[in-house]
Coordinates of C-alpha atoms in Angstrom, one line a residue:
Chain P
M132 CA 0.0 -0.1 0.1
L133 CA 2.5 2.3 1.0
I134 CA 4.8 1.6 -2.0
K135 CA 1.7 2.2 -4.2
N136 CA 0.9 5.5 -2.4
G137 CA 4.7 6.4 -3.0
S138 CA 4.7 5.5 -6.7
F139 CA 1.3 7.7 -7.2
D140 CA 2.9 10.6 -5.5
K141 CA 5.5 10.2 -7.7
K142 CA 3.4 9.9 -10.9
W143 CA 1.5 12.9 -9.8
L144 CA 4.7 14.8 -9.3
M145 CA 5.7 14.2 -12.6
D146 CA 2.6 15.4 -14.1
K147 CA 2.5 18.5 -12.2
R148 CA 6.0 19.1 -13.6
K149 CA 5.0 18.2 -17.1
I150 CA 1.9 20.4 -17.2
R151 CA 4.1 23.1 -15.6
D152 CA 6.4 22.5 -18.6
L153 CA 3.4 22.6 -20.7
I154 CA 2.0 26.0 -19.7
C155 CA 5.6 27.8 -20.0
T156 CA 6.1 26.2 -23.6
K157 CA 2.4 27.3 -24.9
L158 CA 2.6 30.9 -22.9
M159 CA 6.0 31.6 -24.7
L160 CA 4.8 30.5 -28.2
I161 CA 1.8 32.6 -27.4
I162 CA 3.9 35.9 -26.3
T163 CA 6.1 35.2 -29.3
I164 CA 3.1 35.1 -31.9
I165 CA 1.5 38.3 -30.2
V166 CA 4.9 40.1 -30.9
S167 CA 5.0 39.0 -34.4
I168 CA 1.5 40.1 -34.7
L169 CA 2.1 43.5 -33.8
F170 CA 4.6 44.0 -36.6
F171 CA 2.1 43.0 -38.9
L172 CA -0.6 45.5 -37.2
I173 CA 1.5 48.3 -37.3
F174 CA 2.1 47.6 -41.4
L175 CA -1.5 47.4 -41.5
I176 CA -2.5 50.5 -39.5
L177 CA 0.3 52.3 -41.8
L178 CA -1.3 51.1 -45.0
S179 CA -4.6 51.5 -44.1
K180 CA -4.0 55.2 -42.8
S181 CA -2.2 56.3 -45.9
S182 CA -5.0 54.6 -48.5
L183 CA -6.8 57.8 -48.5
I184 CA -3.8 59.9 -50.1
L185 CA -2.9 56.8 -51.9
G186 CA -6.1 56.6 -53.7
S187 CA -6.1 60.4 -54.6
E188 CA -2.7 60.5 -55.6
S189 CA -0.3 58.6 -57.6
I190 CA 2.8 56.9 -55.6
T191 CA 5.5 58.2 -58.2
D192 CA 4.0 61.7 -57.3
L193 CA 4.4 61.2 -53.9
L194 CA 7.6 59.9 -54.0
F195 CA 9.0 62.3 -56.9
S196 CA 7.3 65.4 -56.8
S197 CA 9.3 68.3 -55.0
N198 CA 6.2 70.0 -54.4
W199 CA 5.7 70.0 -50.5
N200 CA 2.8 72.3 -49.8
P201 CA 0.3 70.9 -47.6
S202 CA -2.1 73.7 -47.4
N203 CA -2.5 73.3 -51.1
G204 CA -2.7 69.7 -50.9
N205 CA 0.5 69.1 -52.5
F206 CA 2.6 66.3 -50.5
G207 CA 5.9 65.7 -52.7
Y208 CA 8.2 63.6 -50.7
F209 CA 11.1 63.6 -52.7
P210 CA 13.2 66.5 -51.3
V211 CA 12.4 65.1 -47.4
I212 CA 13.6 61.3 -49.0
V213 CA 16.8 62.9 -50.4
G214 CA 17.6 64.7 -47.2
T215 CA 17.1 61.7 -45.3
I216 CA 19.1 59.5 -47.5
I217 CA 21.7 62.1 -47.9
V218 CA 22.0 62.8 -43.6
T219 CA 21.9 59.2 -42.7
G220 CA 24.4 58.3 -45.9
L221 CA 26.9 61.1 -44.5
S222 CA 26.4 60.2 -40.7
L223 CA 27.4 56.6 -41.3
I224 CA 30.4 57.2 -43.9
I225 CA 31.8 59.3 -41.1
A226 CA 30.6 57.1 -38.5
I227 CA 31.8 53.9 -39.8
P228 CA 35.7 54.1 -40.4
I229 CA 36.1 56.1 -37.1
S230 CA 33.8 53.7 -35.0
L231 CA 36.0 50.6 -36.7
L232 CA 39.2 52.2 -35.5
S233 CA 38.4 53.0 -32.3
A234 CA 37.2 49.6 -31.7
I235 CA 40.0 48.2 -33.1
F236 CA 42.3 50.1 -30.7
I237 CA 39.9 49.2 -27.8
A238 CA 40.0 45.5 -28.4
E239 CA 43.5 45.4 -29.7
Y240 CA 45.9 48.1 -28.8
A241 CA 44.8 49.6 -25.7
P242 CA 46.0 48.3 -22.2
R243 CA 43.7 46.1 -20.4
K244 CA 43.1 48.7 -17.7
I245 CA 42.0 51.3 -20.4
R246 CA 39.5 48.6 -21.9
K247 CA 38.3 47.8 -18.5
I248 CA 37.6 51.4 -18.2
L249 CA 36.1 52.3 -21.8
R250 CA 33.9 49.6 -22.7
P251 CA 31.2 50.3 -19.9
F252 CA 31.4 53.8 -20.7
L253 CA 30.7 53.3 -24.2
D254 CA 27.8 51.3 -23.5
V255 CA 26.7 54.3 -21.4
L256 CA 26.8 56.5 -24.0
A257 CA 25.0 53.9 -26.4
G258 CA 22.2 54.4 -23.9
V259 CA 22.0 58.2 -23.7
P260 CA 18.7 59.6 -24.9
S261 CA 18.9 61.0 -28.1
V262 CA 17.3 64.7 -27.1
V263 CA 20.7 65.2 -25.1
F264 CA 22.5 64.5 -28.3
G265 CA 20.3 67.0 -30.1
L266 CA 20.8 69.4 -27.1
C267 CA 24.7 69.3 -27.1
A268 CA 24.6 69.5 -31.0
F269 CA 22.2 72.7 -31.0
L270 CA 24.1 74.4 -28.1
F271 CA 27.8 74.0 -29.1
L272 CA 27.6 72.4 -32.8
V273 CA 25.4 74.7 -34.3
P274 CA 27.0 77.9 -33.5
L275 CA 30.4 76.3 -34.5
V276 CA 29.0 75.5 -37.9
R277 CA 27.1 78.8 -38.2
D278 CA 30.5 81.2 -37.3
F279 CA 33.4 79.0 -38.5
I280 CA 32.9 75.8 -40.3
A281 CA 30.6 77.1 -43.1
P282 CA 32.5 80.8 -43.3
F283 CA 35.6 78.7 -43.7
F284 CA 33.9 77.0 -46.8
G285 CA 32.7 80.4 -47.6
I286 CA 28.9 79.7 -47.3
E287 CA 26.6 81.8 -45.4
S288 CA 24.5 79.3 -43.2
T289 CA 22.4 79.0 -40.0
G290 CA 24.3 76.3 -38.5
L291 CA 20.8 74.3 -38.7
C292 CA 21.8 72.2 -41.8
L293 CA 22.7 69.0 -43.3
F294 CA 26.3 68.6 -42.1
T295 CA 25.4 69.5 -38.2
A296 CA 22.7 66.8 -38.4
S297 CA 24.9 64.0 -40.0
I298 CA 27.5 65.1 -37.4
T299 CA 25.1 64.5 -34.7
L300 CA 24.1 61.2 -36.1
A301 CA 27.6 60.1 -36.6
V302 CA 28.1 60.8 -32.7
M303 CA 25.1 59.0 -31.5
V304 CA 26.0 56.1 -33.7
F305 CA 29.6 55.6 -32.5
P306 CA 28.9 54.1 -29.1
I307 CA 26.5 51.6 -30.9
I308 CA 28.9 50.4 -33.6
I309 CA 31.8 50.6 -31.4
S310 CA 30.7 48.4 -28.7
L311 CA 29.0 46.0 -30.9
C312 CA 32.7 45.8 -32.7
V313 CA 34.5 45.6 -29.6
E314 CA 32.6 42.6 -28.5
A315 CA 32.9 40.9 -31.9
F316 CA 36.8 41.5 -31.9
S317 CA 37.6 40.6 -28.5
S318 CA 35.6 37.1 -29.1
I319 CA 38.5 36.1 -31.6
P320 CA 40.4 33.2 -30.7
L321 CA 44.1 34.4 -29.3
E322 CA 45.4 31.2 -31.3
L323 CA 44.0 32.7 -34.9
K324 CA 45.6 36.3 -34.3
E325 CA 48.7 34.1 -33.4
A326 CA 48.6 32.5 -36.2
S327 CA 48.9 35.4 -38.2
L328 CA 51.4 36.9 -36.4
S329 CA 53.8 33.6 -36.1
V330 CA 54.2 34.0 -40.0
G331 CA 55.5 37.4 -39.4
A332 CA 52.6 39.7 -40.0
T333 CA 52.6 42.6 -38.1
K334 CA 49.5 43.6 -35.7
W335 CA 48.0 46.0 -38.3
E336 CA 48.0 43.4 -41.2
T337 CA 46.6 40.8 -38.7
V338 CA 43.6 43.2 -37.8
K339 CA 43.3 44.0 -41.9
K340 CA 43.2 40.6 -43.5
V341 CA 42.2 38.3 -40.5
I342 CA 40.6 40.1 -37.9
F343 CA 37.9 42.4 -40.1
R344 CA 37.6 39.2 -42.3
A345 CA 36.9 36.8 -39.3
T346 CA 34.0 39.3 -37.9
A347 CA 32.6 40.7 -41.0
P348 CA 29.0 39.3 -40.2
S349 CA 29.0 40.9 -36.9
I350 CA 30.7 44.4 -38.5
I351 CA 27.9 43.9 -40.9
S352 CA 25.0 43.7 -38.1
A353 CA 26.5 46.6 -35.9
I354 CA 26.6 48.7 -39.1
L355 CA 23.1 47.7 -39.7
L356 CA 22.0 48.6 -36.2
G357 CA 23.9 52.1 -36.4
F358 CA 21.7 52.6 -39.9
G359 CA 18.7 51.9 -38.1
R360 CA 19.5 54.5 -35.2
A361 CA 20.5 57.0 -37.9
F362 CA 17.6 56.4 -40.4
G363 CA 14.8 56.4 -37.8
E364 CA 16.4 59.3 -35.5
T365 CA 13.6 62.1 -35.0
I366 CA 14.3 64.4 -32.4
A367 CA 18.1 65.3 -32.4
V368 CA 17.8 65.3 -36.2
N369 CA 14.7 67.8 -35.8
M370 CA 16.3 70.0 -33.2
V371 CA 19.4 70.8 -35.9
V372 CA 18.6 69.7 -39.5
G373 CA 16.7 73.3 -40.3
G374 CA 13.3 71.6 -41.0
I375 CA 13.1 72.8 -44.5
P376 CA 11.7 70.3 -47.0
K377 CA 13.7 70.9 -49.8
V378 CA 16.7 69.1 -51.6
P379 CA 19.8 70.9 -50.2
S380 CA 21.8 72.8 -52.2
S381 CA 24.9 72.5 -50.1
L382 CA 26.5 70.9 -46.8
F383 CA 25.1 73.7 -45.0
A384 CA 21.8 74.3 -46.4
P385 CA 18.9 73.3 -44.1
T386 CA 17.2 70.2 -45.2
E387 CA 14.6 67.7 -43.7
T388 CA 14.1 63.9 -43.0
L389 CA 11.2 61.9 -42.9
P390 CA 11.1 61.0 -39.1
S391 CA 11.6 64.7 -38.4
L392 CA 9.0 66.1 -40.8
I393 CA 6.6 63.4 -39.2
A394 CA 7.5 64.6 -35.9
S395 CA 7.2 67.9 -36.1
K396 CA 4.1 68.3 -38.8
Y397 CA 2.1 65.8 -37.4
G398 CA 0.3 68.2 -34.6
E399 CA -0.1 70.8 -37.4
L400 CA -1.7 68.5 -39.9
M401 CA -3.7 65.7 -38.1
S402 CA -7.0 67.8 -38.2
I403 CA -7.0 67.6 -42.0
P404 CA -7.6 63.7 -43.3
K405 CA -5.7 63.9 -46.4
S406 CA -2.7 65.8 -44.8
E407 CA -2.5 63.1 -41.9
S408 CA -2.6 60.4 -44.3
A409 CA 0.1 61.7 -46.3
L410 CA 2.3 61.9 -43.2
M411 CA 0.9 58.1 -42.7
F412 CA 2.5 57.6 -46.1
G413 CA 5.7 59.0 -44.9
A414 CA 5.9 56.6 -41.9
L415 CA 5.0 53.8 -44.1
V416 CA 8.2 54.5 -46.5
L417 CA 9.9 54.8 -43.5
F418 CA 9.0 51.6 -42.1
I419 CA 9.4 49.7 -45.7
V420 CA 12.8 51.3 -46.0
V421 CA 13.9 49.9 -42.6
L422 CA 12.6 46.8 -43.9
I423 CA 14.4 46.4 -47.0
F424 CA 17.6 47.5 -45.4
N425 CA 17.1 44.5 -42.8
L426 CA 16.6 42.0 -45.4
L427 CA 19.7 43.2 -47.2
G428 CA 21.9 43.2 -44.3
L429 CA 20.5 39.4 -43.5
I430 CA 21.4 38.4 -47.1
L431 CA 24.6 40.3 -47.1
L432 CA 25.3 38.4 -43.6
R433 CA 24.5 35.1 -44.7
N434 CA 26.9 35.5 -47.6
A435 CA 29.8 36.6 -45.6
K436 CA 29.1 33.7 -43.2
K437 CA 29.0 31.3 -46.2
R438 CA 31.9 32.6 -47.9
W439 CA 34.2 31.7 -44.8
K440 CA 32.0 29.2 -42.9
L441 CA 32.2 30.9 -40.1
Chain C
M157 CA 77.6 31.1 -40.8
S158 CA 78.2 27.6 -40.7
K159 CA 75.2 25.3 -41.6
K160 CA 74.9 24.0 -38.5
L161 CA 74.2 27.0 -36.5
I162 CA 71.3 27.9 -38.4
G163 CA 68.0 27.3 -36.4
E164 CA 70.0 26.9 -32.9
I165 CA 68.0 27.9 -29.7
E166 CA 69.4 28.7 -26.4
T167 CA 68.1 30.1 -23.2
Q168 CA 70.2 31.8 -20.6
N169 CA 68.6 32.2 -17.3
L170 CA 65.4 32.5 -18.6
N171 CA 62.5 33.5 -16.4
I172 CA 58.7 34.1 -17.6
C173 CA 56.2 35.4 -15.2
Y174 CA 52.6 36.2 -15.5
G175 CA 51.9 38.9 -13.0
K176 CA 53.2 37.5 -9.8
H177 CA 53.1 33.9 -10.7
C178 CA 56.2 32.5 -12.3
I179 CA 55.9 29.9 -14.9
I180 CA 59.3 29.4 -16.3
K181 CA 62.0 29.4 -13.7
N182 CA 65.3 30.1 -14.7
V183 CA 65.9 27.9 -17.6
N184 CA 69.0 27.1 -19.2
I185 CA 68.9 25.2 -22.5
K186 CA 70.3 24.7 -25.7
I187 CA 68.2 23.1 -28.3
P188 CA 70.1 21.3 -31.2
A189 CA 69.8 22.8 -34.7
R190 CA 68.1 20.4 -37.7
Q191 CA 66.9 18.1 -34.7
L192 CA 63.5 17.3 -33.3
T193 CA 63.3 18.2 -29.5
A194 CA 60.6 17.3 -27.6
I195 CA 59.6 19.3 -24.6
I196 CA 57.8 16.7 -22.1
G197 CA 56.1 17.4 -18.7
P198 CA 53.1 17.2 -16.6
S199 CA 50.5 19.6 -18.1
G200 CA 50.4 23.2 -16.5
C201 CA 54.0 23.1 -16.3
G202 CA 54.8 25.5 -18.5
K203 CA 55.5 23.5 -21.8
T204 CA 53.5 25.9 -24.1
T205 CA 54.8 29.1 -22.6
L206 CA 58.3 28.4 -22.8
L207 CA 57.6 27.3 -26.4
K208 CA 55.9 30.5 -26.9
S209 CA 58.4 32.8 -25.6
F210 CA 60.6 31.5 -28.5
N211 CA 59.0 33.7 -31.2
R212 CA 58.1 36.6 -28.7
L213 CA 54.2 35.6 -29.2
L214 CA 53.8 35.8 -25.3
E215 CA 54.3 39.6 -25.5
I216 CA 50.6 39.8 -27.1
R217 CA 49.2 39.6 -23.5
D218 CA 49.9 42.5 -21.6
D219 CA 50.8 41.0 -18.0
V220 CA 53.6 39.0 -19.2
K221 CA 57.5 39.7 -18.0
I222 CA 60.1 38.1 -19.4
S223 CA 64.0 38.2 -18.2
G224 CA 66.7 36.4 -19.3
K225 CA 68.3 35.5 -22.6
I226 CA 67.0 33.5 -25.5
L227 CA 69.7 33.1 -28.3
V228 CA 68.7 32.3 -31.5
D229 CA 71.9 31.3 -33.8
G230 CA 73.4 33.4 -31.0
N231 CA 71.2 36.3 -31.0
N232 CA 69.6 37.6 -28.3
I233 CA 66.0 37.7 -29.7
L234 CA 64.9 39.4 -26.3
R235 CA 66.8 42.5 -27.0
S236 CA 64.7 45.8 -27.3
G237 CA 64.7 47.4 -30.7
L238 CA 64.6 44.0 -32.7
N239 CA 61.8 43.4 -35.7
V240 CA 59.2 41.0 -33.8
S241 CA 58.0 40.4 -37.3
D242 CA 61.2 39.4 -38.5
I243 CA 61.7 37.0 -35.4
R244 CA 58.6 35.3 -35.6
K245 CA 59.0 34.9 -39.4
K246 CA 62.0 32.6 -38.5
M247 CA 59.8 30.7 -35.9
G248 CA 57.0 28.8 -37.8
L249 CA 54.3 27.5 -35.3
L250 CA 52.0 25.0 -35.3
S251 CA 49.1 25.4 -32.6
Q252 CA 47.4 22.8 -30.5
K253 CA 44.1 23.1 -32.7
P254 CA 44.6 24.0 -36.5
Y255 CA 43.3 27.7 -36.9
P256 CA 43.1 28.0 -40.3
L257 CA 43.0 31.9 -41.4
P258 CA 39.6 33.1 -42.8
M259 CA 40.6 33.0 -46.5
S260 CA 40.5 30.0 -49.1
I261 CA 43.0 27.2 -49.0
Y262 CA 45.7 28.8 -51.5
E263 CA 45.0 32.0 -49.7
N264 CA 46.0 30.5 -46.4
V265 CA 49.6 29.9 -47.6
A266 CA 49.7 32.7 -49.7
Y267 CA 49.5 35.3 -47.0
G268 CA 52.9 34.6 -45.4
I269 CA 54.7 35.0 -48.4
R270 CA 52.7 37.7 -50.0
I271 CA 53.8 39.6 -46.5
H272 CA 57.4 39.1 -46.8
N273 CA 57.9 39.0 -50.6
H274 CA 56.9 40.6 -53.5
I275 CA 56.7 38.0 -56.3
D276 CA 54.5 37.8 -59.5
S277 CA 51.4 35.3 -59.4
K278 CA 53.3 32.5 -61.2
K279 CA 56.0 32.2 -58.7
L280 CA 53.5 32.7 -56.0
E281 CA 51.4 30.0 -57.1
N282 CA 54.6 27.8 -57.6
A283 CA 55.5 28.5 -54.1
V284 CA 52.1 27.8 -52.8
N285 CA 51.9 24.3 -54.6
N286 CA 55.3 23.4 -53.2
C287 CA 54.7 24.1 -49.5
L288 CA 51.2 22.2 -49.8
Q289 CA 53.2 19.5 -51.3
E290 CA 55.7 19.3 -48.7
A291 CA 52.9 19.5 -45.9
G292 CA 51.5 16.3 -47.7
I293 CA 48.3 17.7 -48.5
W294 CA 48.2 18.7 -52.1
N295 CA 46.9 15.5 -53.4
E296 CA 43.7 15.9 -51.3
I297 CA 42.9 19.4 -52.0
R298 CA 44.5 20.2 -55.8
D299 CA 41.0 20.7 -57.0
R300 CA 39.7 22.8 -54.4
L301 CA 42.6 25.3 -53.8
H302 CA 40.0 28.2 -53.4
D303 CA 37.6 26.8 -51.2
P304 CA 37.6 27.9 -47.8
A305 CA 40.1 26.4 -45.5
S306 CA 37.6 25.8 -42.9
G307 CA 35.8 23.3 -45.0
L308 CA 38.7 21.0 -44.4
S309 CA 38.7 18.1 -41.8
L310 CA 40.7 19.0 -38.5
G311 CA 43.7 16.9 -39.9
Q312 CA 43.6 18.3 -43.4
Q313 CA 43.6 21.9 -41.5
Q314 CA 46.7 21.0 -39.2
R315 CA 48.8 20.0 -42.3
L316 CA 47.4 23.2 -44.0
C317 CA 48.8 25.0 -41.1
L318 CA 52.0 23.2 -41.4
A319 CA 52.1 24.6 -45.3
R320 CA 51.3 28.2 -44.0
A321 CA 54.1 28.1 -41.6
I322 CA 57.0 26.7 -43.7
A323 CA 56.0 28.7 -46.5
V324 CA 57.8 31.9 -45.3
Q325 CA 60.9 29.6 -44.8
P326 CA 61.4 29.6 -41.1
E327 CA 64.6 27.8 -39.6
V328 CA 62.5 26.7 -36.7
L329 CA 59.1 25.1 -36.3
L330 CA 57.5 25.4 -32.8
C331 CA 54.8 22.8 -32.5
D332 CA 52.6 23.0 -29.4
E333 CA 51.1 19.6 -29.0
P334 CA 50.1 19.6 -32.8
T335 CA 48.4 16.4 -32.8
S336 CA 46.4 16.3 -29.6
A337 CA 43.3 17.4 -31.2
L338 CA 43.3 15.1 -34.4
D339 CA 42.6 11.4 -34.9
P340 CA 44.8 8.9 -34.7
I341 CA 45.5 8.6 -38.6
S342 CA 45.9 12.7 -38.9
A343 CA 48.1 12.5 -35.8
Q344 CA 50.4 9.8 -37.4
Q345 CA 50.6 11.9 -40.6
I346 CA 51.5 14.9 -38.8
E347 CA 54.3 13.1 -36.7
K348 CA 55.4 11.5 -40.2
L349 CA 55.9 15.1 -41.7
L350 CA 57.9 16.6 -38.5
L351 CA 60.5 13.3 -39.2
K352 CA 60.8 14.6 -42.7
L353 CA 60.8 18.1 -41.8
K354 CA 63.7 18.0 -39.3
K355 CA 66.1 17.5 -41.7
E356 CA 65.6 21.2 -43.1
Y357 CA 64.0 22.9 -39.9
T358 CA 65.1 22.7 -36.1
V359 CA 61.6 21.3 -34.8
V360 CA 60.7 22.0 -31.3
L361 CA 57.7 19.4 -30.1
V362 CA 55.9 20.1 -27.0
T363 CA 54.1 17.0 -26.2
H364 CA 52.2 15.4 -23.0
T365 CA 52.1 11.9 -24.7
L366 CA 55.4 10.3 -23.6
R367 CA 55.1 7.7 -26.6
Q368 CA 55.0 10.2 -29.4
A369 CA 58.2 11.9 -27.7
K370 CA 59.5 8.3 -27.6
R371 CA 58.7 8.1 -31.1
V372 CA 60.1 11.2 -32.6
A373 CA 62.5 12.9 -30.4
D374 CA 66.1 13.2 -30.9
Y375 CA 66.7 15.7 -27.8
V376 CA 64.4 15.5 -24.6
I377 CA 63.9 18.3 -22.1
F378 CA 61.8 17.4 -19.2
L379 CA 60.0 20.6 -17.6
Y380 CA 58.5 20.2 -14.2
F381 CA 56.6 23.0 -12.8
G382 CA 58.8 25.8 -14.9
E383 CA 61.9 24.4 -13.8
V384 CA 64.1 21.8 -16.5
I385 CA 64.8 18.8 -14.4
E386 CA 66.7 17.1 -17.0
H387 CA 67.3 17.6 -20.8
G388 CA 69.8 15.5 -23.2
P389 CA 69.8 12.8 -25.9
A390 CA 66.6 11.2 -26.2
D391 CA 68.0 7.4 -25.5
K392 CA 69.7 8.9 -22.6
V393 CA 66.9 10.6 -21.0
F394 CA 64.5 7.9 -21.9
N395 CA 66.7 4.9 -21.4
N396 CA 68.9 6.1 -18.6
P397 CA 67.4 8.9 -16.7
K398 CA 69.4 10.6 -13.8
H399 CA 67.2 12.6 -11.8
P400 CA 64.5 10.5 -9.8
R401 CA 61.7 12.8 -10.8
T402 CA 62.3 11.8 -14.8
K403 CA 62.3 8.2 -13.7
A404 CA 58.8 8.9 -12.0
Y405 CA 57.3 10.9 -14.8
M406 CA 58.8 8.2 -17.4
Q407 CA 56.8 5.5 -15.1
G408 CA 53.7 7.2 -15.1
E409 CA 53.8 8.1 -11.2
I410 CA 53.4 11.8 -12.3
S411 CA 51.4 12.9 -15.1

């Protein structure tokens, strides 16, 4: 009887554990499904909200017309799209080489003490709210560009311009790319570096030909994350970019980016259905571009991994 | 310079410490040129540390202190102001696990050659092919020279690493338990290659298997907790060890 009871208890306990396991498994599944549905939901909301403008204007007009005049019902996104591309592109062109070099320095050249101090410092920097970067840029970079940098090139500028916005974004992107790259560089086995050094390669040759290659997928991911931050950045850009939806005529001319435009114009335009819909279309473009870039990045990543079987 | 002198390593009062922890204590040895020298001893006794001091690879860690002298062909390689790449070029390294560079098979071997010589692609191709042949891997990979090296089996990778090491025409081959990660057949291939290569290079082999040392070594150094207990020609050390600790190790009492 006792033995029977004992075995019964054990069986019941087993069942309890199994049920717990089942519940947790299902719970995680449901949560994951909800999160994925959110993605499609956002896409659908953007699509349905922009259907009004898509019904009355052609996509090519919206994307390629330079006529931005909401009060007359003209929503040409071309200047803003160009502005976004240039601001983001320029910021990445500045940020990528600088970030890679400083990441290499931190991971490979810096003494261990300095590395220990620098790494948490960078992580904090990566988490600083963007409005802080925007404020600093507004207070220091804008006057600097207005009074010194732009006049140096013989151009008159308010300081609120493409150049200032790009620099601000680059500074915001540094810590992300650096932090991720340092992590990637430090995860390389010591023996791989030794293999290169032992045939008489210098440290720089090893970095250039072995470390960069071995970490290519991680570098690509880091740059993609940096791109995401720069491309979608709203408030810091909004504070320094000038806010004029025009294709910039020079580095020091004001322009506008998509996220900044949406943020600054939404309050003003939400009461008119067509204008609101036009802004929603802008958001949809933003969403799709980020999606495309991430997919491209994934393909790039897979190719890099496949190429060297990393 | 007489031919005999090429690839001779001598240490004088060599001490190596990581922080306050000393791994190598007052080591004085002479490694004969163009022979296979085995460094044996229990694990953790500093065999690898000693080996990697010979091509100054230890210095990439920043807490290492080295004192004493390491003479390669009579020149102290620890002297400051020397070009470390040149020293390392002289001392090929074969590590415990093969680490092919993230490149094709061909590029792995060409890598070192390109760094030191500017030769045209035809000559480079010849040099690479020769090295691959010398490392006994040519027949297996001749059709897929431009595939990623990481696709090879471990044994093949290790032979590729050997080809990469000899591509820069070193004088010495430093081998750090090069067969410990390999299957018996691949291990045997590496051993055979080392026996063949000792005619052209000084081979220093760190090994923790006594049997391997007995099979291949001409000269033996027995290291025990950072100190050299006994060193000499292989048959003397193996058949007639003088020190009781060497005896104990030979009989498997300490490992």
